[in-house]
Coordinates of C-alpha atoms and ligand atoms in Angstrom, one line a residue:
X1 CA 26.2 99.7 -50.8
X2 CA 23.7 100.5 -48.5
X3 CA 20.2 102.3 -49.8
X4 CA 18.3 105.1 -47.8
X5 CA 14.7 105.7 -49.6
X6 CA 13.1 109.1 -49.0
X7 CA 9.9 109.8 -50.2
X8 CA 8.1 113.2 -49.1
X9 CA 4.8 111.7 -49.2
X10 CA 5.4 109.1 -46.6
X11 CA 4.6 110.9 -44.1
X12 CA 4.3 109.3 -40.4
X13 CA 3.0 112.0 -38.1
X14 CA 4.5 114.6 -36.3
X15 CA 7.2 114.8 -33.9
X16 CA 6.3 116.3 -30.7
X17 CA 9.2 118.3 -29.0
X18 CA 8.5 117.1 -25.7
X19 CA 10.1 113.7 -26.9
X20 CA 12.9 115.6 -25.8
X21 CA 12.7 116.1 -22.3
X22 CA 14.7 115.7 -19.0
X23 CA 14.2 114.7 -15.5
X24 CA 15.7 115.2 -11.9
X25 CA 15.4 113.3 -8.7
X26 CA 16.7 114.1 -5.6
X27 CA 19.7 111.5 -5.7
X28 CA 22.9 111.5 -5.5
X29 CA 24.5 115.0 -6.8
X30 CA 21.5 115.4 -9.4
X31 CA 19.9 118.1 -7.2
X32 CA 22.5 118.8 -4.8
X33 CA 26.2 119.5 -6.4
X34 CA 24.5 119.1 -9.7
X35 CA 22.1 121.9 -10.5
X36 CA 22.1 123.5 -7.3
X37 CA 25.3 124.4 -5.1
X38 CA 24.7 127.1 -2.7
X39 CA 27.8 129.5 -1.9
X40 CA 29.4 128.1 -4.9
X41 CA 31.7 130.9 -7.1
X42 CA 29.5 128.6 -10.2
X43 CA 26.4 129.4 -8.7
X44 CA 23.9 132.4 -8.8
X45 CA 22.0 134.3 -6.5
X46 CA 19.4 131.3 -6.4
X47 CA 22.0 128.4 -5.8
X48 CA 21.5 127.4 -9.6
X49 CA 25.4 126.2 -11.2
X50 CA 25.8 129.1 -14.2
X51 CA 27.8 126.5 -15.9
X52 CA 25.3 123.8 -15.6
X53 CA 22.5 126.0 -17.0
X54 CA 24.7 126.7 -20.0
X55 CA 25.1 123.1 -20.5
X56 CA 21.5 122.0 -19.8
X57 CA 19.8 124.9 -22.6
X58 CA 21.0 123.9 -25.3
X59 CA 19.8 120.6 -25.1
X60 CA 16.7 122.8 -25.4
X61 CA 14.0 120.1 -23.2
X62 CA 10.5 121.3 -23.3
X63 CA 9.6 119.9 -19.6
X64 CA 11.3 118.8 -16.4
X65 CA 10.3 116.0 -14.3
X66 CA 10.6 116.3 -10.7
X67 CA 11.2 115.2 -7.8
X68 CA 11.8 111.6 -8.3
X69 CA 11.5 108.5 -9.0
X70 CA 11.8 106.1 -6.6
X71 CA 12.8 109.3 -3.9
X72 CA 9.0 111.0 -4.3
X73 CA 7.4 107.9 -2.9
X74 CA 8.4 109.4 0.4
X75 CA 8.8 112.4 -0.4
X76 CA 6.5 115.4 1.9
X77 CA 6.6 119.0 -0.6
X78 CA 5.7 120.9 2.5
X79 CA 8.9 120.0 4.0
X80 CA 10.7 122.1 1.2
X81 CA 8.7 125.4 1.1
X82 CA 8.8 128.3 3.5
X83 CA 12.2 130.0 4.9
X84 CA 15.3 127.6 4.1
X85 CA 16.8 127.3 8.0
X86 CA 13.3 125.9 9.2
X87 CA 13.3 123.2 6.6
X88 CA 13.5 119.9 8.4
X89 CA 16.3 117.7 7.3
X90 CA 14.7 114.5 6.8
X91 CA 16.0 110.6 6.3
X92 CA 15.9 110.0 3.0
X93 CA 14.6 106.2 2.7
X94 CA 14.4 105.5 -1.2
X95 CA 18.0 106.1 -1.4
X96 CA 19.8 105.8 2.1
X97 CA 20.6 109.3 2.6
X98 CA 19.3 112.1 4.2
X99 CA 17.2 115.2 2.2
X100 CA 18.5 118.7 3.5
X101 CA 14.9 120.3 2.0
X102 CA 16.8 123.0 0.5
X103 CA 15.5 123.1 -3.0
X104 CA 12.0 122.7 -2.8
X105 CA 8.7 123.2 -5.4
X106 CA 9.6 126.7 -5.2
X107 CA 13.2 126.2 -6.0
X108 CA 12.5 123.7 -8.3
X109 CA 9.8 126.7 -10.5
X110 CA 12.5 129.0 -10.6
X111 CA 14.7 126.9 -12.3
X112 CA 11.9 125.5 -14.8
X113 CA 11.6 129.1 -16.0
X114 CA 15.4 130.5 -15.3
X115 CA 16.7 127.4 -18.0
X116 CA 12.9 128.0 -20.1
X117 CA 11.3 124.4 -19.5
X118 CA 7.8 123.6 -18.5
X119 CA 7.6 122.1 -15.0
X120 CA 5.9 118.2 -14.6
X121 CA 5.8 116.9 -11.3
X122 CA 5.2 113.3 -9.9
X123 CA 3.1 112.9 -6.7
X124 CA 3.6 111.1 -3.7
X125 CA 1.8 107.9 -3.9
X126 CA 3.4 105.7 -1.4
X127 CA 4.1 107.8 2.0
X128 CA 1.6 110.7 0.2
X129 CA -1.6 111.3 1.2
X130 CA -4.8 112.8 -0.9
X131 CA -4.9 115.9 1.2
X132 CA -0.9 116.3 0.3
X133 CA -1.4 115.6 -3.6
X134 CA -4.6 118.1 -3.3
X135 CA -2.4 120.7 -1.4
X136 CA 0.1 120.4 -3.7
X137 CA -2.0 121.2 -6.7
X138 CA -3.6 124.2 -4.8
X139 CA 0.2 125.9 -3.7
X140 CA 1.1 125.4 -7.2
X141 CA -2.1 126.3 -9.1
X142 CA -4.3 128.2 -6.9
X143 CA -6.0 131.4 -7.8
X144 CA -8.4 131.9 -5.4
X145 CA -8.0 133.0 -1.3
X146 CA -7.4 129.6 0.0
X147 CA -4.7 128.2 2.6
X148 CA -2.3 126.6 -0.2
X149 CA -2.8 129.5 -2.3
X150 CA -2.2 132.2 0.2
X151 CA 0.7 130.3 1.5
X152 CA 2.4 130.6 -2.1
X153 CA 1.8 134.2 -1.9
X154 CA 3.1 134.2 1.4
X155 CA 6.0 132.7 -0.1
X156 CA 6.7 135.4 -2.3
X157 CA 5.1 133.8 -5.8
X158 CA 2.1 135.9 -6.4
X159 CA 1.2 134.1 -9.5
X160 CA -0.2 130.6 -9.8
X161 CA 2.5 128.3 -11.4
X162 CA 0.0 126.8 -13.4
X163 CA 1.9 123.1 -13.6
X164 CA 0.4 121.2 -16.3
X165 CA 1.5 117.8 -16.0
X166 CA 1.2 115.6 -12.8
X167 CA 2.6 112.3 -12.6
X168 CA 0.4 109.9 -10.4
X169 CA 3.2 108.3 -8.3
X170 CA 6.2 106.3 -9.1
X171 CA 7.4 102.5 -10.3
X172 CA 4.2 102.0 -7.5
X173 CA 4.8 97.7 -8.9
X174 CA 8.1 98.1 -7.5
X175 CA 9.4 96.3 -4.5
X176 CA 12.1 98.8 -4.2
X177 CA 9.2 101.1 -4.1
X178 CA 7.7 102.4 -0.8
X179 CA 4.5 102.0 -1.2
X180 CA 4.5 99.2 -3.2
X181 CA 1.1 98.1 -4.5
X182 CA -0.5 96.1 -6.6
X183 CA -2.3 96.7 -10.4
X184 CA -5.9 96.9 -9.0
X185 CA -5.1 98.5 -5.6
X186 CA -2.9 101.5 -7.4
X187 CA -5.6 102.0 -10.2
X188 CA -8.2 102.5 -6.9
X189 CA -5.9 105.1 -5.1
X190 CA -4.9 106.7 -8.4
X191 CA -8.6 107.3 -9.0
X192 CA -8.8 109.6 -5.1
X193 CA -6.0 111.2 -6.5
X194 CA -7.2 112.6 -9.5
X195 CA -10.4 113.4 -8.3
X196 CA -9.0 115.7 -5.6
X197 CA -6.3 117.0 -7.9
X198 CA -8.6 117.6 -10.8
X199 CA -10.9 118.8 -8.9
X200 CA -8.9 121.8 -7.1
X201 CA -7.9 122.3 -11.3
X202 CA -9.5 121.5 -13.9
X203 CA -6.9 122.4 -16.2
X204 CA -4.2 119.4 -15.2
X205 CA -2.9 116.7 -17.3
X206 CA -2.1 113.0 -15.5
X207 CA 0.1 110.2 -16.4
X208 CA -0.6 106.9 -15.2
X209 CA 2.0 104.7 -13.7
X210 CA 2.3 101.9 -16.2
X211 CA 6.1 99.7 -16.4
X212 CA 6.9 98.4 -19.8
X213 CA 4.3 98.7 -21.9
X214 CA 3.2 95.2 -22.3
X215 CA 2.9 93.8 -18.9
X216 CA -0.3 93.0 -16.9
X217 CA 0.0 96.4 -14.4
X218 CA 0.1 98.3 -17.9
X219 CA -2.7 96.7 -18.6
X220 CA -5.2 96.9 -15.8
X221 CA -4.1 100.6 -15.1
X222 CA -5.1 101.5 -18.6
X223 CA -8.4 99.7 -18.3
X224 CA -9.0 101.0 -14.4
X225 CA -7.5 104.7 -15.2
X226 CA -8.1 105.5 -19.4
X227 CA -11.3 108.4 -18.5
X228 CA -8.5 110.3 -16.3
X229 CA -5.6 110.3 -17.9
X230 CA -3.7 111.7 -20.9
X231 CA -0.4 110.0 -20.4
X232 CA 1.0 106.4 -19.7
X233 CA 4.4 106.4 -18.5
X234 CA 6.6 103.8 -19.0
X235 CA 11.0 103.5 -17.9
X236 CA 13.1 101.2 -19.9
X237 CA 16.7 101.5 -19.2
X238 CA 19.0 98.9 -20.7
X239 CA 22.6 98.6 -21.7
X240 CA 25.1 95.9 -21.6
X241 CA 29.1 95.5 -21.6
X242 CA 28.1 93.8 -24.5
X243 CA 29.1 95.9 -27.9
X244 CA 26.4 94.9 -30.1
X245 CA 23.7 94.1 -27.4
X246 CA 24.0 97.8 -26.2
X247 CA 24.2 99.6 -29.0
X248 CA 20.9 97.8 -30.5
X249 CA 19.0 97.0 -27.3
X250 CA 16.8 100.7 -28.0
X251 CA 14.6 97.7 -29.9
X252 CA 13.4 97.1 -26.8
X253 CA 11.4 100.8 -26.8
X254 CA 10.2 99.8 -30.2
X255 CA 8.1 96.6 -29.3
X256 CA 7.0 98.4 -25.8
X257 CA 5.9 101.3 -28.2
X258 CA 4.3 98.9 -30.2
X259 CA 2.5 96.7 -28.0
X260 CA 1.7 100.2 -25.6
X261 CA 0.2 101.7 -28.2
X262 CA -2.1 98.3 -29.4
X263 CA -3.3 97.9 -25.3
X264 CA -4.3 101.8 -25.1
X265 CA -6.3 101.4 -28.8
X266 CA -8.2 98.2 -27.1
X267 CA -9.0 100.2 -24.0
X268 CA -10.0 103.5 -25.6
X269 CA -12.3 101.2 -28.1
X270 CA -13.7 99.4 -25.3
X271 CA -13.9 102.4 -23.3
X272 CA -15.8 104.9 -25.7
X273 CA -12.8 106.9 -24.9
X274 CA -12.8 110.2 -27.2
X275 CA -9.2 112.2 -25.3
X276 CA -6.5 110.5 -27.1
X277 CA -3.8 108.9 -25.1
X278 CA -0.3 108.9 -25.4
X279 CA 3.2 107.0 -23.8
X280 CA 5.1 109.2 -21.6
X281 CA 8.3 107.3 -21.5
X282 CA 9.4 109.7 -18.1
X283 CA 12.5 107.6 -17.4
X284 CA 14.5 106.2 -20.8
X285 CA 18.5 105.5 -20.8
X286 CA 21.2 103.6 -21.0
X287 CA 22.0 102.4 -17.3
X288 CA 23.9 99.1 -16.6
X289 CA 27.4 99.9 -14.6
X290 CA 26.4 101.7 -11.5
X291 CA 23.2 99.8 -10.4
X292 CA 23.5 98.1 -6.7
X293 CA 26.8 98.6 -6.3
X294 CA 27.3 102.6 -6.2
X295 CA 23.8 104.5 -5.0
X296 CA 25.0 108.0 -6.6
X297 CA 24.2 105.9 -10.2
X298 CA 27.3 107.9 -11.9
X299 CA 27.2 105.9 -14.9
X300 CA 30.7 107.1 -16.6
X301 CA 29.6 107.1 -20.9
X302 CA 31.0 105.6 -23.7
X303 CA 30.7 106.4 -27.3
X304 CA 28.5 103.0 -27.5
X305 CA 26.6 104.3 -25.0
X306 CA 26.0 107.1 -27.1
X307 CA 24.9 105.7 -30.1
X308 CA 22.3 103.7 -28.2
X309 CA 21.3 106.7 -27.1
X310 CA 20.8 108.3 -30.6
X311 CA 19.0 104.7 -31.8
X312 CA 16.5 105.4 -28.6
X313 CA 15.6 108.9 -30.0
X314 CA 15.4 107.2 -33.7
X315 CA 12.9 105.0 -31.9
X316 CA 10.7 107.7 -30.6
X317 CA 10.7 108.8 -33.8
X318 CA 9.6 106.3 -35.6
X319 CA 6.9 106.1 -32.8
X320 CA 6.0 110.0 -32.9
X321 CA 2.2 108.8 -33.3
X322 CA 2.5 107.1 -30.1
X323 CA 5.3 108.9 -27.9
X324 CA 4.7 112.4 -26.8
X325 CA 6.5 113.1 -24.4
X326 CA 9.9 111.0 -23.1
X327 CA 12.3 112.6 -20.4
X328 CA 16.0 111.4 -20.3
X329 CA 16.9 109.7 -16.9
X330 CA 19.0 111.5 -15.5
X331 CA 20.4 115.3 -16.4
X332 CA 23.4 116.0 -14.2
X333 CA 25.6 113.3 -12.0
X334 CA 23.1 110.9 -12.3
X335 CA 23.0 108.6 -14.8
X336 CA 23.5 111.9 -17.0
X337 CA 24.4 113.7 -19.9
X338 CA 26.5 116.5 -18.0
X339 CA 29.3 115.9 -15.0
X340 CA 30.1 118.0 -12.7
X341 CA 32.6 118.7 -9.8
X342 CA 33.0 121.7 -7.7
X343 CA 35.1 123.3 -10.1
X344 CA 33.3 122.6 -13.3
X345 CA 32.2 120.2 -15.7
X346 CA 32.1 117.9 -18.7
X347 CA 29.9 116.5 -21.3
X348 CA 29.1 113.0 -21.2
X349 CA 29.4 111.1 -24.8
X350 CA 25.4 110.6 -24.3
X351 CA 25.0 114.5 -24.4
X352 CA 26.1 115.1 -28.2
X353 CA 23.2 113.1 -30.0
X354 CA 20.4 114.4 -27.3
X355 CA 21.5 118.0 -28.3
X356 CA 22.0 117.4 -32.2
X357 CA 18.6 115.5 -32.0
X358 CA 16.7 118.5 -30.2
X359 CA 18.7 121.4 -32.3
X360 CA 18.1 119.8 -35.6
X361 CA 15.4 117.4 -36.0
X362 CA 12.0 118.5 -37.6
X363 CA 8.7 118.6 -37.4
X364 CA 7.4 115.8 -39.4
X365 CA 8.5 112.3 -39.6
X366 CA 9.2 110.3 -42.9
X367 CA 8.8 106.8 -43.4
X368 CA 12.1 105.9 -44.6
X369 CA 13.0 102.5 -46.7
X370 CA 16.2 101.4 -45.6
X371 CA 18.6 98.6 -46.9
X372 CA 21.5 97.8 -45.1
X373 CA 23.6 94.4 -44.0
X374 CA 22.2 93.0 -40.6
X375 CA 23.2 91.5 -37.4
X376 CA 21.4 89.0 -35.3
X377 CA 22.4 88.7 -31.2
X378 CA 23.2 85.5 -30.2
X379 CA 21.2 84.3 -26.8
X380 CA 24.2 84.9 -25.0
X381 CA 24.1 88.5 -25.7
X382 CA 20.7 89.7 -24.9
X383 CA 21.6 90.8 -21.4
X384 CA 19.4 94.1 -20.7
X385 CA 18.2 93.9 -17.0
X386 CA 14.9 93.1 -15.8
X387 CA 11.9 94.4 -16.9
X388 CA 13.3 94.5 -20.5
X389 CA 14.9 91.5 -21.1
X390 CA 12.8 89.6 -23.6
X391 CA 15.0 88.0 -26.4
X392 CA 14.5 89.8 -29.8
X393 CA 17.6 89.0 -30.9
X394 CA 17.5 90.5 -34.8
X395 CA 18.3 90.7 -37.2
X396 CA 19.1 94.5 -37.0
X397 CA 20.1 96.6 -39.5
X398 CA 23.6 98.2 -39.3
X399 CA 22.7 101.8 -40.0
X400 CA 19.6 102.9 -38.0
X401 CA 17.8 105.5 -39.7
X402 CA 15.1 108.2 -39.5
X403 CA 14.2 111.2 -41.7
X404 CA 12.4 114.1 -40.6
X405 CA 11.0 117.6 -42.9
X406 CA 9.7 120.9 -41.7
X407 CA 6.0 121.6 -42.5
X408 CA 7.3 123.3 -46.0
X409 CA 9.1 120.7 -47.2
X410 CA 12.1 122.4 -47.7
X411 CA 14.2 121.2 -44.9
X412 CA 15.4 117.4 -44.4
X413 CA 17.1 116.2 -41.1
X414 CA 18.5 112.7 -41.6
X415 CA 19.9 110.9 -38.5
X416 CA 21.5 107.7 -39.0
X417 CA 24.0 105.8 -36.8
X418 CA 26.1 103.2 -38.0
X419 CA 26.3 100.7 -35.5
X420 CA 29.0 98.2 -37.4
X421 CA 31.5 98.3 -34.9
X422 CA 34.6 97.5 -37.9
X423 CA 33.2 98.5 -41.2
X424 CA 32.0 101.9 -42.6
X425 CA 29.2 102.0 -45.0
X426 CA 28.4 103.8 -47.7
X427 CA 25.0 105.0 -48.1
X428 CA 22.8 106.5 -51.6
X429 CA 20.7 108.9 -50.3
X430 CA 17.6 108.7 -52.9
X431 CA 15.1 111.0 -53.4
X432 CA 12.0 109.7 -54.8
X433 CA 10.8 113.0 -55.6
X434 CA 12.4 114.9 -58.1
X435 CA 13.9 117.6 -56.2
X436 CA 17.8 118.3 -55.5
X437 CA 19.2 117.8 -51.8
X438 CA 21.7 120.5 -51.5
X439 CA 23.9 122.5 -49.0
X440 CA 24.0 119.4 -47.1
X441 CA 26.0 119.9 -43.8
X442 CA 27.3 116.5 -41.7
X443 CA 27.3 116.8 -37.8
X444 CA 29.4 113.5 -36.9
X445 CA 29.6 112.3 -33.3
X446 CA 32.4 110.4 -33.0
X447 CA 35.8 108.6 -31.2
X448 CA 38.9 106.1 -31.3
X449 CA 36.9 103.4 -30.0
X450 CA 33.7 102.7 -29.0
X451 CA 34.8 102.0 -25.3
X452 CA 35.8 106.1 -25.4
X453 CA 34.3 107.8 -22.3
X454 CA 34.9 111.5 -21.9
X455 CA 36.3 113.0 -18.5
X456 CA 37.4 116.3 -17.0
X457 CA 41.0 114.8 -18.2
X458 CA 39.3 114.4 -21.9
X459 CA 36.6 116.2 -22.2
X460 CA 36.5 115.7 -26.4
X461 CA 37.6 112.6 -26.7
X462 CA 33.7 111.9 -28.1
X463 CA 32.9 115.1 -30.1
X464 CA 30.8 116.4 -32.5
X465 CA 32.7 117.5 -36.0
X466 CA 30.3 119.6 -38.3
X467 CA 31.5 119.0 -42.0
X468 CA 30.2 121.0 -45.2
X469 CA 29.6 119.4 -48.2
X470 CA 30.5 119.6 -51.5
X471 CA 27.5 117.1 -52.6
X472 CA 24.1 117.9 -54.3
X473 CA 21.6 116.0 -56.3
X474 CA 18.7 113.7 -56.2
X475 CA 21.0 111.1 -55.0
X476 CA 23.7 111.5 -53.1
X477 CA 26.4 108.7 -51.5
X478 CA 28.0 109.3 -48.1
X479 CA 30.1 106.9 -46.0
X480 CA 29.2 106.5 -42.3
X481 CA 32.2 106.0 -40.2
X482 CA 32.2 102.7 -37.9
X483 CA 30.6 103.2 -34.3
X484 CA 29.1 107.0 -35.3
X485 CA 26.2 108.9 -35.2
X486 CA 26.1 111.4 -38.0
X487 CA 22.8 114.0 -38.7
X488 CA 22.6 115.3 -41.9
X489 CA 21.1 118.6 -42.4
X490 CA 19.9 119.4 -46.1
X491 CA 18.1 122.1 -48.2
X492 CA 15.7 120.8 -50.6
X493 CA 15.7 122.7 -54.0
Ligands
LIG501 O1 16.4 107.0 -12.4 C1 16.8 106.2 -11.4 C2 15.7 105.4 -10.8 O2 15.3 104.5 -11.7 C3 14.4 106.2 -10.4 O3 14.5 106.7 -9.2 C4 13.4 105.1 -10.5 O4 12.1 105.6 -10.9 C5 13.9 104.1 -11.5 O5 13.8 102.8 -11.0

């Protein structure tokens, strides 16, 4: 029998809602055949696919990361503004294609507000110059009578855009980068970059480029650019053909968290740094099929995939003191949640947990005591690609669990997935306090097998079944099915 502790007072911070946001890059058919099809019978007067939109707010994600990625690096905005025919179609060199300009910063505002998500956009830092970054922040924020600014008017938006958050370029430590530069010559163009940026607003947030949280570039980037920014990004994506390797490799986002979070506290001490600073974990998922082989990254998902997926948002979680914001890699097509073809679409098995996760999870995380049987990897197994792959091998707990309450206390939201392939296990619930969980409700993603993928052919074959239950009390026992993600819902009385 496995044990799951709750005790009110064990409080761990709060969860910030932006943990729960997406991204989209112009790749593949993210952008293009993914949330934007012109003279489609899906698509409305702007181009935007109805039914992606229905599929996209519920998953309810407070901001939007755009344009890329690895595709911003060359990426000129002013090529995507102004009258649709005069856009120039340009080569596309991040991803071997060609960029028809079409949905541009204006586009891409619309649709921020039309689905009800806060806009965060990534500069150019490779092909990008200062006067591009600064004109970018002047179109988007401008209020006074100045070129940028009057160009947005001329454009038809008479009101600034007011874009918060501004990424300072992309994977820049990359060799697949363009643009690729080292720690110490990144931190000194970062620095020209904000200056100009902040400097045309004030008002603007920046995230530093780090790349897992423990490495040297995170390191001298925090130390070179801690007095300008508010945000450290950092991608992991990991995933393996391997059952038990994927479904627990979201560990890895726990010891980046971890060691992220000790690096920025030496810095800021060092520093005298008073703004706090957080991780942005801008690019996070499961990604191991489609990587050199197929450039459109359509990464079909399987119910493991999916309960990686929900051990990743546990993780952020359980890090809520040190991760404020995190955007899902990709949303449509691409490495996504939702599929698409011209005549509709289907949700991926990675979808269910994101939305049950942003619907139902609270405000305040709980730290929860845990007891459950273990598994340890074998070396054989650890197979996440590079930059993650560093061998903690476990032993990892079979049920994965957080706990989260509303500011009242009256509300508990309980996600735990079983990640025992074969076995089911049976959880007590406990209380510490004496208080009575009741009209407890079970949302249960699950399939017949963890290799399940869904598909326009079977679009349910991973669901989520919602189940009432008949159990109240300080303690109550509940059986986790094999390979499933379940969220409890409760009333405390
Ligand atoms: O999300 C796919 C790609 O992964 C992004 O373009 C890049 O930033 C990362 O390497």
């Amino acid at each position: 029998m496995s044990k799951i502790k709750i005790d009110l007072e064990r409080k761990i911070g709060n969860v910030d809602r932006r943990i729960y946001s997406g991204f989209i890059e112009h790749l593949g058919r993210c952008i293009y055949g993914g949330i934007y099809e012109e003279n489609s019978p899906l698509s409305d007067e702007h181009g935007f696919r109805k039914d992606v939109m229905d599929a996209v707010r519920p998953l309810r994600m407070p901001l939007l990361r755009w344009p890329g990625g690895n595709f911003v690096s060359g990426y000129h905005w002013t090529d995507g503004i102004g009258p649709k025919e005069e856009r120039p179609r340009r080569i596309e060199l991040a991803w071997h294609t060609e960029e028809s300009n079409r949905f541009g910063i204006d586009e891409f505002i619309e649709y921020c507000r039309t689905i009800g998500t806060e806009p965060y956009i990534c500069v150019n830092m490779g092909t990008g110059t200062l006067d591009e970054a600064q004109a970018w922040v002047e179109y988007c924020n401008g209020t006074g009578n100045t070129y940028w600014a009057n160009l947005r008017r001329q454009n038809g938006h008479e009101e600034p855009y007011n874009v918060v958050y501004w990424g300072l370029g992309n994977e820049m430590y990359g060799r697949w980068q363009i643009g690729m530069l080292s720690a110490e010559d990144y931190v000194k163009k970062a620095i020209e970059f904000a200056k100009v940026m902040q400097w045309t607003d004030p008002n603007i947030q920046f995230i530093s480029c780090g790349l897992n949280g423990w490495s040297d570039w995170d390191r001298i980037v925090l130390e070179g650019l801690a007095s300008f920014v508010r945000y450290h990004s950092i991608h992991i994506y990991t995933g393996s053909e391997d059952y038990y390797s994927n479904v627990f490799s979201a560990h890895q986002a726990e010891r980046a968290l971890r060691n992220s979070q000790a690096m920025i506290d030496i810095v800021r001490y060092e520093q005298n740094i008073e703004h706090p600073i957080h991780i942005a974990y801008d690019e996070w998922n499961i990604w191991y099929r489609m990587r050199e082989a197929d450039t459109r990254l359509e990464e079909k998902y399987s119910l493991a995939d999916a309960l990686a997926v929900a051990s990743y948002l546990n993780s952020f979680i359980r890090h809520c003191n040190t991760v404020k914001i995190a955007n899902l890699a990709q949303l449509v097509n691409v490495i996504a949640p939702i599929f698409t073809n011209e005549q509709g679409l289907f949700l991926q098995t990675i979808y269910h947990p994101l939305r049950l996760f942003s619907e139902h999870m609270l405000e305040t995380a709980l730290d929860v005591f845990v007891d459950s049987e273990t598994y340890t990897l074998s070396p054989e197994q650890e197979v996440s690609p590079w930059p993650h792959r560093v061998g903690d091998l476990g032993p990892f707990k079979m049920l994965d669990v957080t706990v989260t309450c509303d500011t009242s206390e009256r509300e508990l939201a309980i996600a735990v997935v079983n990640r025992d392939r074969d076995h089911a296990h049976t959880a007590t619930i406990q209380l510490t306090d004496p208080a009575t969980l009741t009209g407890v409700v079970a949302y249960e993603v699950n399939g017949k097998s963890p290799e399940v993928i869904n598909s326009f052919e079977q679009p349910h074959a991973v669901n989520v079944q919602e189940h009432r239950l008949d159990l109240e009390g300080q303690n109550i026992n509940y059986t986790f099915a094999p390979h499933s993600f379940t969220l409890l819902r409760a009333r405390l009385a």
